[in-house]
Amino acid sequence: MAFQVNAHVGNRTASSHGVVERIMTDSDRRAFGLDGDNLFRAVERFRGRWPTGAWVRSPAIAGGVDLYQAYAHQGWRQVVTRLEPISSTIHHPNTDRTTVVTARLSNNSSFPGEFFANLSNETTNSATTSWSSTHGIEVGQSVSYSIGVVSGETSFGYSYQWGRGGEQTTASSVSFVTGVTVHLQPGQGVIVRLLAEQGWARITTRYRASLTGHVAQNFNPPHQGHHFWAHSVNSILQASGLPTQIFIENTVDVGFFANSHVDMQDLVTGVIVPIGTDKIFRPLALKYDEIKEDDEKFADEKEQQKGEHKKETKH
């Protein structure tokens, strides 16, 4: 199965799961130091004698039979490589407030009015992954990352081929779209800003490769009265001072945007007011009744001016 890493930057929590088990491959043999004559040398150090043949998997042909099949009833098992994540950790999470897009609204008329600001922009979430360069373990599996940002935000995800050398960078688009209506008095102006948290974090996942099973051996002439032997692969590794486990580290650096909100700044007073997007907003720090009074007074004055203008026209 593929590997899955779940990380929540806001909570600083991370977990990982998945496992791959397969018959030991040639690349695994190289990684554990059992390729070519190294396998024979390891058996020699364990048994004190160079074997005629040594195998970690079928076909292990000796005496006209496959030793793993012929002695399966005695518990002889091909060597299996097991790869699994054992820990995931979030390092150095950090966020800064940044302005995504702005809009300037001005009322250049002689009447109060409502002005609409459409705020939209597109940016990217990104992830760059790198691997331990010397592990030598090859697995045809992907690693999927689900990265949560802050509470209530939808997580974003990436998928990489496991263990691919060098760095891989992936980016996904993030769209910010909102609209707000602002009530402005004559001559008044504001800057409406769409802001978001821009964040960074590093996610480190540690994997472990281990082996189980037996190394099948053939000795001719017989060794201690027997041609065929099988011993735990880990016993043979330990006798040769070779590792019984290999640890691989994967590092992912993520950059993200989240937790957007809108505010506005009065062009004259410089006052910044946080706002939503479902109401009509008045940037001045006045009570609604006071603004309503001003609007009604202004409307009455306009009506009075119209009436006086009509009288002058009749004369």
Tab-separated table of N, CA and C in Angstrom, residues 228-284:
chain	number	residue	atom	x	y	z
A	228	PHE	N	22.816	-28.807	3.401
A	228	PHE	CA	21.922	-27.649	3.320
A	228	PHE	C	21.654	-27.064	4.708
A	229	TRP	N	21.748	-25.735	4.760
A	229	TRP	CA	21.539	-25.015	6.011
A	229	TRP	C	20.695	-23.765	5.742
A	230	ALA	N	20.057	-23.307	6.791
A	230	ALA	CA	19.346	-22.019	6.728
A	230	ALA	C	19.506	-21.324	8.070
A	231	HIS	N	19.832	-20.048	8.010
A	231	HIS	CA	19.983	-19.268	9.238
A	231	HIS	C	19.306	-17.909	9.061
A	232	SER	N	18.891	-17.355	10.171
A	232	SER	CA	18.246	-16.039	10.157
A	232	SER	C	19.149	-15.021	9.479
A	233	VAL	N	18.575	-14.254	8.583
A	233	VAL	CA	19.356	-13.240	7.882
A	233	VAL	C	19.944	-12.230	8.856
A	234	ASN	N	19.219	-11.919	9.933
A	234	ASN	CA	19.729	-10.936	10.887
A	234	ASN	C	20.921	-11.476	11.672
A	235	SER	N	20.942	-12.790	11.941
A	235	SER	CA	22.096	-13.389	12.617
A	235	SER	C	23.338	-13.292	11.745
A	236	ILE	N	23.163	-13.535	10.451
A	236	ILE	CA	24.292	-13.451	9.523
A	236	ILE	C	24.764	-12.012	9.372
A	237	LEU	N	23.820	-11.062	9.317
A	237	LEU	CA	24.199	-9.646	9.242
A	237	LEU	C	24.986	-9.229	10.474
A	238	GLN	N	24.511	-9.606	11.644
A	238	GLN	CA	25.168	-9.212	12.888
A	238	GLN	C	26.571	-9.798	12.985
A	239	ALA	N	26.735	-11.042	12.529
A	239	ALA	CA	28.049	-11.684	12.580
A	239	ALA	C	29.062	-10.960	11.707
A	240	SER	N	28.569	-10.283	10.673
A	240	SER	CA	29.459	-9.562	9.757
A	240	SER	C	29.552	-8.080	10.075
A	241	GLY	N	28.868	-7.644	11.127
A	241	GLY	CA	28.881	-6.220	11.467
A	241	GLY	C	28.092	-5.369	10.495
A	242	LEU	N	27.157	-5.992	9.792
A	242	LEU	CA	26.317	-5.259	8.845
A	242	LEU	C	25.025	-4.818	9.530
A	243	PRO	N	24.401	-3.742	9.047
A	243	PRO	CA	23.185	-3.240	9.699
A	243	PRO	C	22.008	-4.190	9.498
A	244	THR	N	21.195	-4.338	10.537
A	244	THR	CA	19.963	-5.115	10.421
A	244	THR	C	18.768	-4.218	10.109
A	245	GLN	N	18.966	-2.917	10.215
A	245	GLN	CA	17.925	-1.948	9.877
A	245	GLN	C	18.567	-0.764	9.155
A	246	ILE	N	17.830	-0.192	8.232
A	246	ILE	CA	18.272	1.021	7.542
A	246	ILE	C	17.196	2.078	7.742
A	247	PHE	N	17.625	3.279	8.101
A	247	PHE	CA	16.684	4.370	8.348
A	247	PHE	C	16.798	5.402	7.228
A	248	ILE	N	15.655	5.801	6.727
A	248	ILE	CA	15.577	6.750	5.612
A	248	ILE	C	14.760	7.942	6.067
A	249	GLU	N	15.228	9.123	5.732
A	249	GLU	CA	14.534	10.341	6.157
A	249	GLU	C	14.036	11.120	4.947
A	250	ASN	N	12.791	11.519	5.028
A	250	ASN	CA	12.168	12.338	3.993
A	250	ASN	C	11.787	13.686	4.597
A	251	THR	N	12.205	14.757	3.945
A	251	THR	CA	11.910	16.105	4.423
A	251	THR	C	11.062	16.833	3.394
A	252	VAL	N	9.978	17.436	3.858
A	252	VAL	CA	9.096	18.213	2.991
A	252	VAL	C	8.972	19.619	3.560
A	253	ASP	N	9.329	20.614	2.765
A	253	ASP	CA	9.146	22.015	3.138
A	253	ASP	C	7.903	22.528	2.427
A	254	VAL	N	6.929	22.988	3.202
A	254	VAL	CA	5.665	23.438	2.626
A	254	VAL	C	5.493	24.937	2.827
A	255	GLY	N	4.900	25.568	1.831
A	255	GLY	CA	4.496	26.967	1.930
A	255	GLY	C	3.018	27.059	1.604
A	256	PHE	N	2.272	27.840	2.370
A	256	PHE	CA	0.820	27.820	2.205
A	256	PHE	C	0.215	29.174	2.539
A	257	PHE	N	-1.021	29.351	2.086
A	257	PHE	CA	-1.833	30.523	2.420
A	257	PHE	C	-3.116	30.027	3.069
A	258	ALA	N	-3.575	30.752	4.101
A	258	ALA	CA	-4.788	30.324	4.801
A	258	ALA	C	-5.370	31.478	5.591
A	259	ASN	N	-6.571	31.226	6.136
A	259	ASN	CA	-7.196	32.128	7.104
A	259	ASN	C	-7.327	33.550	6.564
A	260	SER	N	-7.973	33.692	5.428
A	260	SER	CA	-8.109	35.011	4.805
A	260	SER	C	-9.196	35.835	5.483
A	261	HIS	N	-9.052	37.136	5.429
A	261	HIS	CA	-10.101	38.039	5.901
A	261	HIS	C	-9.930	39.389	5.209
A	262	VAL	N	-10.943	40.235	5.353
A	262	VAL	CA	-10.960	41.530	4.676
A	262	VAL	C	-10.973	42.640	5.719
A	263	ASP	N	-10.227	43.706	5.456
A	263	ASP	CA	-10.355	44.921	6.256
A	263	ASP	C	-10.287	46.120	5.319
A	264	MET	N	-10.489	47.312	5.875
A	264	MET	CA	-10.378	48.515	5.045
A	264	MET	C	-9.768	49.638	5.873
A	265	GLN	N	-9.135	50.547	5.163
A	265	GLN	CA	-8.444	51.669	5.793
A	265	GLN	C	-8.948	52.976	5.196
A	266	ASP	N	-9.377	53.880	6.085
A	266	ASP	CA	-9.841	55.188	5.632
A	266	ASP	C	-8.654	55.977	5.094
A	267	LEU	N	-8.806	56.556	3.910
A	267	LEU	CA	-7.697	57.271	3.276
A	267	LEU	C	-7.320	58.543	4.020
A	268	VAL	N	-8.246	59.107	4.785
A	268	VAL	CA	-7.968	60.361	5.497
A	268	VAL	C	-7.470	60.100	6.908
A	269	THR	N	-8.217	59.297	7.661
A	269	THR	CA	-7.877	59.069	9.071
A	269	THR	C	-6.844	57.975	9.261
A	270	GLY	N	-6.714	57.076	8.284
A	270	GLY	CA	-5.796	55.949	8.422
A	270	GLY	C	-6.321	54.841	9.305
A	271	VAL	N	-7.545	54.974	9.798
A	271	VAL	CA	-8.130	53.963	10.669
A	271	VAL	C	-8.397	52.683	9.871
A	272	ILE	N	-7.996	51.539	10.450
A	272	ILE	CA	-8.219	50.239	9.821
A	272	ILE	C	-9.358	49.536	10.543
A	273	VAL	N	-10.326	49.051	9.770
A	273	VAL	CA	-11.502	48.401	10.339
A	273	VAL	C	-11.633	47.006	9.736
A	274	PRO	N	-11.665	45.934	10.570
A	274	PRO	CA	-11.913	44.593	10.030
A	274	PRO	C	-13.365	44.466	9.608
A	275	ILE	N	-13.603	43.829	8.462
A	275	ILE	CA	-14.967	43.691	7.959
A	275	ILE	C	-15.182	42.298	7.415
A	276	GLY	N	-16.454	41.948	7.216
A	276	GLY	CA	-16.809	40.694	6.569
A	276	GLY	C	-17.196	40.965	5.139
A	277	THR	N	-17.975	40.073	4.551
A	277	THR	CA	-18.361	40.265	3.146
A	277	THR	C	-19.860	40.099	2.944
A	278	ASP	N	-20.643	40.132	4.017
A	278	ASP	CA	-22.074	39.899	3.865
A	278	ASP	C	-22.919	41.099	4.263
A	279	LYS	N	-22.306	42.267	4.435
A	279	LYS	CA	-23.042	43.452	4.860
A	279	LYS	C	-22.543	44.674	4.102
A	280	ILE	N	-23.268	45.774	4.328
A	280	ILE	CA	-22.801	47.063	3.829
A	280	ILE	C	-22.012	47.724	4.952
A	281	PHE	N	-20.811	48.194	4.665
A	281	PHE	CA	-19.941	48.712	5.714
A	281	PHE	C	-19.686	50.198	5.535
A	282	ARG	N	-19.613	50.863	6.678
A	282	ARG	CA	-19.347	52.292	6.719
A	282	ARG	C	-18.032	52.484	7.461
A	283	PRO	N	-17.011	52.972	6.813
A	283	PRO	CA	-15.690	53.020	7.426
A	283	PRO	C	-15.537	53.999	8.567
A	284	LEU	N	-16.401	55.033	8.659
A	284	LEU	CA	-16.257	55.996	9.743
A	284	LEU	C	-16.695	55.390	11.065
